[in-house]
DNA sequence: GGCGATCTTGCTCTCTTGAGCAGCGGCCAC
DNA sequence: GTGGCCGCTGCTCAAGAGAGCAAGATCGCC
């Protein structure tokens, strides 16, 4: 397009989008036919001079969702807009909201829903509306927090989600990671625990988040791992954890021995499940999000625009 | 509007603006009539959820221009968009470009055009196209740079503008500020100088910029004033200078004695002129821009979006 | 619980916009 | 210089979107 046409297209766009003139009126002002004006506006759009943004906490980015589905093979992708977001916390809240919306709209409604725990899942539980689903049985799929003052977060997340669905919660009464393998095995042998784990393995749908591999991990907060242990895992290629299990960028368990001592369903069980919803957002989780998506650990991803774009870079 | 309607309006907006669906198609998807969809889209716009931005160096902000004209009584206002601008220099370049465009489109074409000098005016001169006007006589309206290596900037600006209009330049062969009043008066008594000043007073249009009152002033750069002198002026209320004369926020001369020693047309002559175009942009010039506009020193303002918004705050 | 006021809804009608097409003019090769 | 090709222009025609209106729903007030 010629230079003067480019300038004209900008003048036309100003009158069209900012002054709400019709293409006809613009034609009179710029001494053009209305068809020419229409073509100029189309070219302004095609050249990317017109940027349309939906500024709202609930806004999603459908084109990015589509590209993400196409390039990764996910069955569904939910991408929240990061337009006008100032803090990471706000972004995560938006993502949790979107996850809650997604759960609410799920059809058929899962009878048993396996969930992990953490800040994100807690956030999701808060965003769910009372009565979001009728009678869902929520089952915890990995061992919960129980070593310090944050006791009960894991349980309360499951209970809240179940309560709001007028359903029931099945808790996994176990630490996330045992110090000794024998203790863990003894625990798993217990009928109650074995029953919960069996229920977890047969859930119709899973919702989980993922943690980045750094000192801010919930597993460090909860006292299951030390910062030194995390550092070691990172050295060995860990990018983050999924249901308490640390993986590298190829989705492989980084420390099999540690993995053995971790209570909850196996990653392969997640991989085989037909509906696994990962809720991951924030700058620091790009790497673990990539690992989760690239290695088939989820079929549905709920995330933010920036993380989605990072995934599309590859 | 109800909460669910708000959410629906966002969903509709996503489908409409990002997925290019028709309101009819959206109606099918969201199980609404197309009229409801149309109303939701209208409400999304009305609520400011839809942000449309024209991203282009030549883009202007017509609604702000209109508000500026209405609230200040300017006969015209040109406001360039600051969308996608990273540096102050880029913004100033855009503003200078807009000023050049405005000059080019001026009708009737002024026979004599009075101009000041400075970085901004120099920038404007560079953005003018060869043949922007036929045969304009450009006359310098205030004393020029001549004390140091930047010699000639003032003259070259005038010459460039005149040359590109296939016209002539009339230079004011004088320093900006004299040290002694007597020398200045002697200079003004000279027939040549007096002639130039008379021509300047009778120009049909004026274009000038304004300087902020700080150590970066062109008058400091050129050696006419010291930083200490500027500090003193600021203490006395100066917000900046117009054609070399420092004014406070009420448009009053801050230092009458200094003003007497300054060569060029008087501010009152600007105030009386029918067409005075001020070109002012950049964060640091908000105060002086306000002083210029509020006190009738220009009839046309060319500026950037941020400065314009600052003016509209009052 | 009844009544009026107000808001919402789904419609018709009209204006606005986009798709597609024929004709014109410029440009290049020969 | 001439013929053919390509791109731009202004048109017709149909789809899309908005304004306005009347009927129905909802709400508050008594």
XYZ file of C-alpha atoms (C1' of nucleotides) in Angstrom:
688
model
C 0.000 0.000 0.000
C 1.248 3.471 -0.811
C 2.407 5.832 1.875
C -0.415 8.315 1.379
C -2.941 5.471 1.505
C -1.472 4.362 4.805
C -1.886 7.858 6.212
C -5.408 8.058 4.847
C -6.259 4.748 6.461
C -5.164 6.162 9.824
C -7.242 9.317 9.327
C -10.202 7.153 8.354
C -9.690 4.905 11.387
C -9.668 7.924 13.701
C -12.972 9.113 12.320
C -14.475 5.642 12.287
C -13.403 4.279 15.651
C -12.968 7.416 17.708
C -15.585 9.686 16.219
C -18.167 7.043 15.256
C -18.657 8.408 11.787
C -20.056 6.206 9.045
C -17.846 5.256 6.138
C -20.039 7.460 3.987
C -19.463 10.517 6.158
C -15.751 9.804 6.252
C -15.825 9.624 2.481
C -17.214 13.152 2.325
C -14.587 14.474 4.748
C -11.602 12.823 3.091
C -13.006 13.229 -0.426
C -13.145 9.516 -1.106
C -15.885 7.126 -2.106
C -17.284 5.062 0.716
C -15.862 1.916 -0.877
C -12.405 3.367 -0.775
C -12.951 4.239 2.876
C -14.062 0.688 3.580
C -10.932 -0.655 1.904
C -8.711 1.739 3.815
C -10.258 0.619 7.093
C -9.805 -3.009 6.127
C -6.155 -2.374 5.292
C -5.617 -0.532 8.580
C -6.921 -3.611 10.350
C -4.875 -5.970 8.197
C -1.736 -3.959 8.906
C -2.346 -4.251 12.618
C -2.865 -0.530 13.161
C -6.163 -1.174 14.907
C -5.778 -2.840 18.270
C -8.953 -4.026 19.944
C -8.658 -5.192 23.510
C -11.288 -6.478 25.873
C -10.459 -5.087 29.277
C -12.240 -7.125 31.902
C -11.185 -9.545 34.650
C -13.268 -12.281 33.045
C -12.031 -11.686 29.501
C -10.515 -14.629 27.666
C -8.335 -14.775 24.579
C -10.135 -17.093 22.205
C -7.664 -16.846 19.296
C -4.817 -17.846 21.590
C -6.907 -20.682 22.991
C -7.495 -21.959 19.484
C -3.828 -21.777 18.515
C -2.918 -23.503 21.740
C -5.358 -26.336 21.087
C -4.050 -26.723 17.561
C -0.370 -26.654 18.397
C -0.456 -28.839 21.483
C -3.313 -31.246 20.947
C -5.026 -30.222 24.153
C -8.730 -30.968 24.068
C -9.406 -27.571 25.549
C -7.510 -24.452 26.535
C -8.750 -21.548 28.619
C -6.618 -18.424 28.385
C -7.461 -15.388 30.487
C -6.529 -11.922 29.265
C -3.756 -10.158 31.082
C -4.857 -6.746 29.803
C -4.730 -4.216 32.588
C -3.272 -6.575 35.149
C -0.721 -5.104 37.490
C 0.209 -7.910 39.851
C 0.860 -11.627 39.541
C -1.695 -12.220 42.283
C -4.395 -10.569 40.173
C -3.485 -12.732 37.221
C -3.647 -15.873 39.306
C -6.986 -14.851 40.706
C -8.317 -14.352 37.183
C -7.010 -17.747 36.182
C -8.585 -19.392 39.225
C -11.863 -17.695 38.374
C -11.674 -19.051 34.844
C -10.953 -22.532 36.180
C -13.970 -22.276 38.456
C -16.085 -21.174 35.489
C -14.774 -24.073 33.455
C -15.555 -26.593 36.169
C -19.018 -25.167 36.548
C -19.744 -25.549 32.846
C -18.367 -29.113 32.613
C -20.773 -31.577 30.987
C -21.312 -34.312 31.851
C -20.838 -33.366 35.460
C -18.143 -35.677 36.908
C -19.348 -37.855 39.738
C -15.921 -38.035 41.331
C -13.426 -35.232 40.938
C -9.799 -35.712 41.933
C -8.023 -32.596 43.143
C -4.575 -31.635 44.323
C -3.977 -28.869 46.814
C -2.079 -25.604 46.913
C -2.580 -21.882 46.639
C -4.075 -22.148 43.184
C -6.582 -24.861 44.013
C -7.544 -23.009 47.164
C -8.157 -19.952 45.012
C -10.294 -21.981 42.641
C -12.354 -23.304 45.526
C -13.076 -19.766 46.663
C -14.235 -18.695 43.214
C -16.716 -21.524 42.832
C -20.300 -20.550 43.428
C -22.533 -22.351 45.898
C -24.348 -25.039 43.953
C -21.857 -25.041 41.087
C -22.605 -28.736 40.555
C -25.023 -31.164 42.153
C -23.468 -33.826 44.370
C -19.892 -34.213 43.286
C -17.604 -36.472 45.303
C -14.320 -34.633 45.670
C -11.316 -36.815 46.376
C -7.827 -35.681 47.279
C -5.249 -37.157 44.905
C -2.032 -36.425 46.776
C -0.881 -36.219 50.347
C -1.685 -33.011 52.117
C -0.124 -30.339 54.179
C 0.117 -31.282 57.799
C 3.483 -30.335 59.196
C 2.943 -26.754 60.275
C 0.516 -23.933 60.819
C -0.935 -24.267 57.357
C -2.500 -27.512 58.452
C -5.806 -28.089 56.890
C -5.380 -26.111 53.673
C -5.426 -29.249 51.569
C -8.390 -30.663 53.426
C -10.238 -27.360 53.473
C -9.850 -26.912 49.728
C -11.426 -30.287 49.064
C -14.133 -29.690 51.633
C -14.970 -26.273 50.255
C -15.235 -27.513 46.683
C -17.383 -30.449 47.777
C -19.532 -28.355 50.063
C -20.251 -25.821 47.335
C -21.319 -28.680 45.099
C -23.583 -30.070 47.798
C -21.398 -33.152 47.562
C -18.943 -35.014 49.719
C -15.195 -34.811 50.213
C -12.893 -37.790 50.597
C -9.641 -36.707 52.217
C -6.309 -38.421 51.946
C -5.103 -38.538 55.559
C -1.401 -38.642 54.815
C 1.626 -36.386 54.567
C 2.746 -35.445 51.092
C 6.180 -37.038 51.388
C 7.405 -39.588 53.911
C 10.939 -39.570 55.197
C 11.217 -43.328 55.008
C 9.927 -45.527 52.244
C 8.820 -48.191 54.705
C 6.535 -45.812 56.544
C 4.959 -44.764 53.297
C 4.376 -48.346 52.258
C 2.884 -49.150 55.644
C 0.590 -46.184 55.297
C -0.542 -47.207 51.860
C -1.264 -50.687 53.141
C -3.819 -49.250 55.538
C -7.305 -50.036 54.273
C -8.621 -46.513 54.654
C -5.731 -44.934 52.799
C -5.750 -47.652 50.141
C -9.444 -47.033 49.632
C -8.943 -43.317 49.143
C -6.119 -43.928 46.697
C -8.245 -46.385 44.742
C -11.032 -43.813 44.611
C -8.533 -41.219 43.455
C -7.297 -43.495 40.690
C -10.817 -43.933 39.385
C -11.920 -40.315 39.445
C -13.702 -39.204 36.305
C -11.880 -35.913 36.190
C -8.836 -34.336 37.793
C -8.061 -30.739 38.626
C -4.575 -29.855 39.704
C -2.052 -27.087 39.585
C 1.733 -27.273 39.435
C 4.512 -25.684 41.420
C 7.676 -24.105 40.151
C 10.933 -25.582 41.364
C 12.237 -22.890 43.670
C 12.329 -21.865 47.307
C 8.753 -20.568 47.119
C 7.328 -24.007 46.504
C 4.437 -25.018 48.710
C 6.336 -28.184 49.573
C 9.104 -26.065 51.087
C 6.587 -23.880 52.891
C 4.965 -26.957 54.305
C 8.256 -28.355 55.474
C 8.372 -31.489 53.311
C 11.438 -30.343 51.431
C 14.319 -28.031 52.264
C 15.611 -25.293 50.017
C 18.785 -27.340 49.609
C 16.781 -30.313 48.359
C 14.997 -28.105 45.839
C 18.333 -26.722 44.654
C 19.527 -30.263 44.160
C 16.417 -31.146 42.182
C 16.900 -28.075 40.011
C 20.499 -29.103 39.350
C 19.173 -32.424 38.158
C 16.805 -30.715 35.716
C 13.616 -30.247 37.699
C 11.338 -27.497 36.393
C 8.538 -27.958 38.921
C 6.169 -30.409 40.539
C 2.829 -31.920 39.674
C 0.861 -33.515 42.522
C 4.025 -33.376 44.602
C 6.253 -35.117 42.055
C 9.155 -33.198 40.535
C 9.648 -33.519 36.801
C 12.126 -32.220 34.248
C 11.236 -30.551 30.977
C 10.652 -33.921 29.367
C 8.086 -34.860 31.964
C 10.355 -37.431 33.609
C 10.591 -37.943 37.342
C 13.794 -36.250 38.466
C 14.384 -38.214 41.667
C 12.835 -41.709 41.611
C 13.719 -42.345 45.235
C 11.976 -39.190 46.390
C 9.104 -40.019 44.084
C 8.710 -43.371 45.788
C 8.274 -41.673 49.122
C 5.590 -39.326 47.763
C 1.956 -40.192 48.466
C -0.705 -39.845 45.822
C -1.615 -40.971 42.339
C 1.168 -41.587 39.824
C 1.840 -39.290 36.895
C 1.050 -42.132 34.489
C -2.386 -42.321 35.983
C -2.862 -38.681 35.138
C -1.539 -39.303 31.625
C -4.080 -42.077 31.072
C -7.050 -40.151 32.420
C -9.487 -38.749 29.850
C -10.050 -35.412 31.594
C -7.211 -33.759 33.464
C -7.469 -30.043 34.045
C -4.263 -28.181 34.838
C -4.542 -24.681 36.282
C -1.199 -22.928 35.940
C -0.461 -19.215 35.790
C 2.236 -16.697 36.454
C 5.601 -15.787 35.035
C 7.492 -18.219 37.266
C 5.486 -21.204 36.060
C 6.162 -20.991 32.332
C 8.691 -23.819 32.468
C 6.548 -26.231 34.447
C 3.521 -25.323 32.329
C 5.499 -26.244 29.232
C 6.548 -29.561 30.782
C 2.965 -30.399 31.757
C 1.498 -29.587 28.357
C 4.274 -31.045 26.216
C 4.211 -34.353 28.047
C 0.533 -35.100 28.062
C -0.002 -34.540 31.754
C -3.193 -32.615 31.121
C -5.925 -32.584 28.525
C -7.207 -29.163 29.489
C -5.079 -26.176 30.425
C -6.351 -23.106 32.218
C -3.737 -20.375 32.134
C -2.968 -16.728 31.464
C -2.170 -14.973 28.213
C 1.543 -14.602 28.876
C 2.050 -18.236 29.784
C 0.023 -19.273 26.732
C 2.164 -17.097 24.490
C 5.281 -18.603 25.989
C 3.940 -22.063 25.122
C 3.240 -20.929 21.574
C 6.809 -19.723 21.129
C 8.165 -23.217 20.623
C -26.647 -4.179 34.264
C -26.817 -7.497 36.029
C -23.723 -9.488 36.778
C -24.551 -12.328 34.412
C -25.312 -9.848 31.652
C -21.914 -8.276 32.190
C -20.279 -11.656 31.824
C -22.353 -12.420 28.756
C -21.339 -9.114 27.217
C -17.695 -10.097 27.631
C -18.290 -13.518 26.054
C -20.129 -11.834 23.208
C -17.326 -9.307 22.769
C -14.748 -12.084 22.563
C -16.690 -13.803 19.819
C -17.434 -10.574 18.009
C -14.085 -8.807 18.112
C -11.636 -11.679 18.390
C -13.409 -14.374 16.432
C -15.193 -12.156 13.907
C -18.519 -13.840 14.364
C -21.742 -12.064 13.431
C -24.157 -11.078 16.142
C -26.486 -13.711 14.736
C -23.916 -16.496 15.116
C -23.093 -15.327 18.618
C -26.783 -15.460 19.391
C -26.828 -19.143 18.456
C -23.757 -19.907 20.569
C -24.892 -18.048 23.658
C -28.554 -18.935 23.169
C -29.660 -15.351 22.830
C -31.495 -13.406 20.174
C -29.284 -11.295 17.950
C -30.857 -8.153 19.386
C -29.851 -9.141 22.851
C -26.335 -9.767 21.541
C -26.312 -6.339 19.938
C -27.383 -4.762 23.219
C -24.757 -6.688 25.155
C -22.065 -5.495 22.766
C -23.311 -1.934 23.062
C -23.239 -2.175 26.842
C -19.729 -3.646 26.777
C -18.643 -0.613 24.787
C -20.534 1.789 27.022
C -18.923 0.255 30.105
C -15.492 0.779 28.608
C -14.690 -2.928 28.383
C -13.802 -2.558 24.716
C -10.652 -0.573 24.153
C -9.885 0.355 20.577
C -6.513 1.891 19.941
C -4.996 3.111 16.729
C -1.334 2.181 16.868
C 0.531 4.298 14.359
C 3.095 7.101 14.583
C 0.729 9.423 12.737
C -2.344 8.570 14.783
C -4.185 11.430 16.449
C -6.689 11.477 19.277
C -9.683 13.312 17.881
C -11.925 13.018 20.973
C -9.230 14.551 23.145
C -8.706 17.272 20.562
C -12.385 18.101 20.691
C -12.503 18.185 24.488
C -9.411 20.354 24.518
C -10.948 22.829 22.079
C -14.128 22.944 24.121
C -12.522 23.345 27.512
C -9.851 25.860 26.564
C -11.320 27.871 23.727
C -8.449 27.050 21.399
C -9.435 27.381 17.764
C -7.691 24.117 17.042
C -5.909 21.344 18.895
C -3.774 18.573 17.439
C -3.135 15.682 19.794
C -0.888 12.832 18.730
C -1.407 9.379 20.188
C 1.188 8.119 22.603
C 0.167 4.493 22.059
C 3.220 2.317 21.759
C 5.699 5.096 22.401
C 8.714 4.146 24.461
C 10.831 7.298 24.595
C 10.188 10.978 25.033
C 12.189 11.597 21.870
C 9.786 9.469 19.851
C 6.840 11.366 21.255
C 8.414 14.682 20.387
C 9.170 13.471 16.903
C 5.538 12.460 16.450
C 4.418 15.845 17.690
C 6.786 17.637 15.344
C 5.498 15.525 12.470
C 1.939 16.481 13.367
C 2.928 20.148 13.492
C 4.503 19.837 10.057
C 1.312 18.193 8.765
C -0.755 20.969 10.286
C 1.372 23.684 8.722
C 1.168 21.947 5.366
C -2.611 21.835 5.496
C -3.029 25.467 6.611
C -5.453 27.446 4.438
C -5.096 30.186 3.519
C -1.368 29.728 3.241
C 0.284 32.475 5.350
C 2.476 34.826 3.352
C 4.733 35.531 6.314
C 5.271 32.998 9.038
C 6.952 33.968 12.292
C 8.912 31.199 13.979
C 10.952 30.752 17.117
C 13.854 28.359 17.375
C 14.793 25.344 19.426
C 14.924 21.572 19.285
C 11.229 21.300 18.606
C 11.125 23.815 15.772
C 14.212 22.229 14.260
C 12.410 18.898 14.377
C 9.378 20.420 12.694
C 11.550 21.817 9.938
C 12.973 18.371 9.245
C 9.527 16.791 8.988
C 8.245 19.303 6.461
C 8.182 18.036 2.914
C 9.835 19.862 0.055
C 7.181 22.087 -1.493
C 4.966 22.034 1.606
C 3.799 25.529 0.700
C 4.511 27.844 -2.184
C 6.606 30.916 -1.408
C 6.287 31.551 2.308
C 8.415 34.256 3.893
C 9.739 32.857 7.130
C 10.764 35.389 9.732
C 12.535 34.733 12.989
C 10.607 36.202 15.926
C 13.211 36.035 18.666
C 16.958 36.354 19.011
C 18.929 33.301 18.070
C 21.615 31.054 19.321
C 25.037 32.435 18.701
C 27.256 32.020 21.717
C 28.648 28.536 21.191
C 29.022 25.560 18.926
C 25.322 25.325 18.286
C 25.593 28.527 16.283
C 23.297 28.557 13.369
C 20.568 26.276 14.646
C 18.102 29.116 14.850
C 19.042 30.408 11.449
C 19.144 26.977 9.874
C 15.663 26.141 11.144
C 14.241 29.234 9.515
C 16.228 28.673 6.347
C 15.149 25.036 6.107
C 11.480 25.828 6.570
C 11.671 28.627 4.016
C 13.702 26.580 1.572
C 11.260 23.679 1.683
C 8.452 26.133 0.930
C 10.406 27.593 -1.983
C 10.229 30.838 -0.047
C 12.608 33.185 1.696
C 13.917 33.443 5.244
C 14.366 36.648 7.162
C 16.782 36.131 10.012
C 17.016 38.146 13.209
C 20.750 38.816 13.525
C 20.816 39.193 17.284
C 21.548 37.251 20.441
C 18.544 36.024 22.417
C 19.355 38.018 25.548
C 21.705 40.962 25.985
C 23.694 41.478 29.123
C 23.083 45.187 29.151
C 19.818 46.915 28.345
C 21.571 49.720 26.517
C 23.228 47.357 24.062
C 19.888 45.763 23.348
C 18.236 49.107 22.765
C 21.069 50.150 20.458
C 20.659 46.920 18.534
C 16.945 47.418 18.159
C 17.542 50.945 16.892
C 19.519 49.561 13.997
C 17.472 49.819 10.809
C 18.034 46.211 9.716
C 17.070 44.749 13.080
C 14.147 47.111 13.458
C 12.934 46.054 10.042
C 13.076 42.381 10.910
C 11.237 42.994 14.168
C 8.561 44.984 12.358
C 8.153 42.151 9.873
C 7.932 39.679 12.758
C 5.234 41.759 14.416
C 3.169 41.691 11.244
C 3.446 37.985 10.441
C 0.179 36.344 9.521
C 0.926 33.267 11.556
C 3.343 32.217 14.273
C 4.809 28.857 15.124
C 6.727 28.461 18.328
C 7.526 25.994 21.020
C 8.154 26.553 24.714
C 10.891 25.521 27.072
C 10.583 24.135 30.563
C 12.252 26.092 33.345
C 15.114 23.823 34.291
C 18.791 23.212 33.643
C 18.027 21.523 30.308
C 16.657 24.726 28.800
C 18.023 25.643 25.411
C 18.831 29.087 26.797
C 21.185 27.464 29.307
C 22.695 25.232 26.626
C 23.306 28.261 24.486
C 24.942 30.130 27.307
C 22.434 32.966 27.664
C 21.458 31.972 31.151
C 23.183 30.089 33.952
C 21.660 27.276 35.924
C 21.682 29.585 38.944
C 19.646 32.144 37.051
C 17.116 29.495 36.073
C 16.883 28.357 39.682
C 16.197 31.938 40.682
C 13.482 32.239 38.045
C 11.890 29.010 39.253
C 11.910 30.332 42.814
C 10.013 33.324 41.552
C 7.391 31.109 39.955
C 8.676 30.550 36.428
C 7.291 27.431 34.730
C 9.053 27.899 31.402
C 9.769 30.242 28.529
C 8.003 31.279 25.369
C 10.109 32.969 22.675
C 12.822 33.394 25.300
C 10.608 35.078 27.898
C 10.029 33.324 31.218
C 6.490 33.246 32.527
C 4.739 31.936 35.618
C 1.613 29.803 35.628
C -0.526 32.884 35.182
C 1.289 33.859 32.031
C 3.013 36.808 33.648
C 6.615 37.792 32.987
C 8.630 36.568 35.957
C 11.574 38.953 35.664
C 10.702 42.216 33.893
C 14.301 43.364 33.874
C 15.480 40.176 32.156
C 12.527 40.412 29.815
C 13.633 43.903 28.790
C 17.001 42.554 27.739
C 15.411 39.798 25.635
C 15.203 40.376 21.891
C 12.096 39.449 19.922
C 8.391 40.058 19.757
C 6.477 40.670 22.972
C 4.101 38.135 24.476
C 1.245 40.589 24.048
C 1.906 40.601 20.348
C 1.465 36.854 20.366
C -1.725 37.191 22.393
C -3.166 39.611 19.858
C -2.253 37.540 16.799
C -5.057 35.612 15.112
C -3.050 32.474 14.433
C -0.401 31.337 16.883
C 0.604 27.707 16.801
C 2.316 26.301 19.882
C 4.121 22.985 19.546
C 4.748 21.545 22.999
C 5.249 17.933 24.028
C 6.810 15.806 26.700
C 6.276 15.110 30.359
C 8.542 17.948 31.492
C 6.541 20.555 29.591
C 3.106 19.989 31.101
C 3.407 23.071 33.319
C 4.525 25.446 30.607
C 1.942 23.999 28.209
C -0.733 24.777 30.780
C 0.554 28.319 31.192
C 0.596 28.896 27.428
C -2.898 27.542 26.836
C -4.572 29.060 29.905
C -3.248 32.518 29.180
C -4.133 32.874 25.548
C -0.596 32.682 24.235
C -1.644 30.380 21.413
C -4.744 29.768 19.348
C -3.622 26.347 18.150
C -1.857 23.732 20.230
C 0.019 20.774 18.836
C 0.850 18.321 21.598
C 0.858 14.734 22.758
C -1.880 12.726 24.425
C -0.382 12.808 27.910
C 0.116 16.549 27.901
C -3.400 17.026 26.556
C -4.825 14.853 29.313
C -2.884 16.826 31.884
C -4.479 20.005 30.514
C -7.919 18.426 30.727
C -7.422 17.544 34.399
C -8.074 21.078 35.565
C -52.375 -8.920 46.601
C -53.262 -5.285 43.162
C -51.704 -1.523 40.438
C -48.853 1.581 38.074
C -44.188 2.546 36.623
C -40.221 0.921 34.597
C -37.286 -2.283 32.349
C -36.688 -5.866 29.117
C -37.679 -8.343 25.041
C -38.413 -9.429 20.314
C -39.827 -7.410 16.502
C -39.935 -4.170 11.841
C -37.755 -1.031 9.239
C -33.863 1.379 7.655
C -29.212 2.441 7.504
C -24.583 0.671 7.135
C -21.292 -2.442 5.581
C -18.982 -6.127 2.977
C -18.606 -9.377 -1.121
C -18.220 -9.840 -5.652
C -17.838 -8.097 -10.330
C -17.183 -5.425 -14.558
C -14.652 -1.702 -16.555
C -10.875 1.324 -16.763
C -6.102 2.613 -16.813
C -1.354 1.838 -16.204
C 2.480 -1.036 -17.209
C 5.386 -4.282 -19.423
C 7.014 -7.228 -23.200
C 7.541 -7.685 -27.732
C 3.031 1.076 -31.069
C 0.178 -2.697 -29.626
C -1.638 -6.507 -27.061
C -2.089 -8.644 -22.794
C -1.891 -8.561 -17.840
C -2.620 -6.699 -13.341
C -4.471 -3.785 -10.017
C -7.520 -0.221 -8.730
C -12.088 1.852 -8.900
C -16.868 2.324 -8.451
C -20.732 -0.198 -8.866
C -24.858 -3.848 -7.536
C -26.697 -6.629 -4.311
C -27.182 -9.036 -0.090
C -25.986 -9.477 4.596
C -25.375 -7.252 9.012
C -26.367 -3.975 12.558
C -28.826 -0.216 14.815
C -33.102 2.763 15.943
C -37.422 2.742 17.443
C -41.679 0.568 19.029
C -45.171 -2.222 21.178
C -46.035 -6.077 24.141
C -44.745 -8.596 28.096
C -42.261 -9.106 32.462
C -40.745 -7.281 36.759
C -40.550 -4.401 40.510
C -41.876 -1.432 44.175
C -45.455 0.712 46.567
C -49.456 0.834 48.862
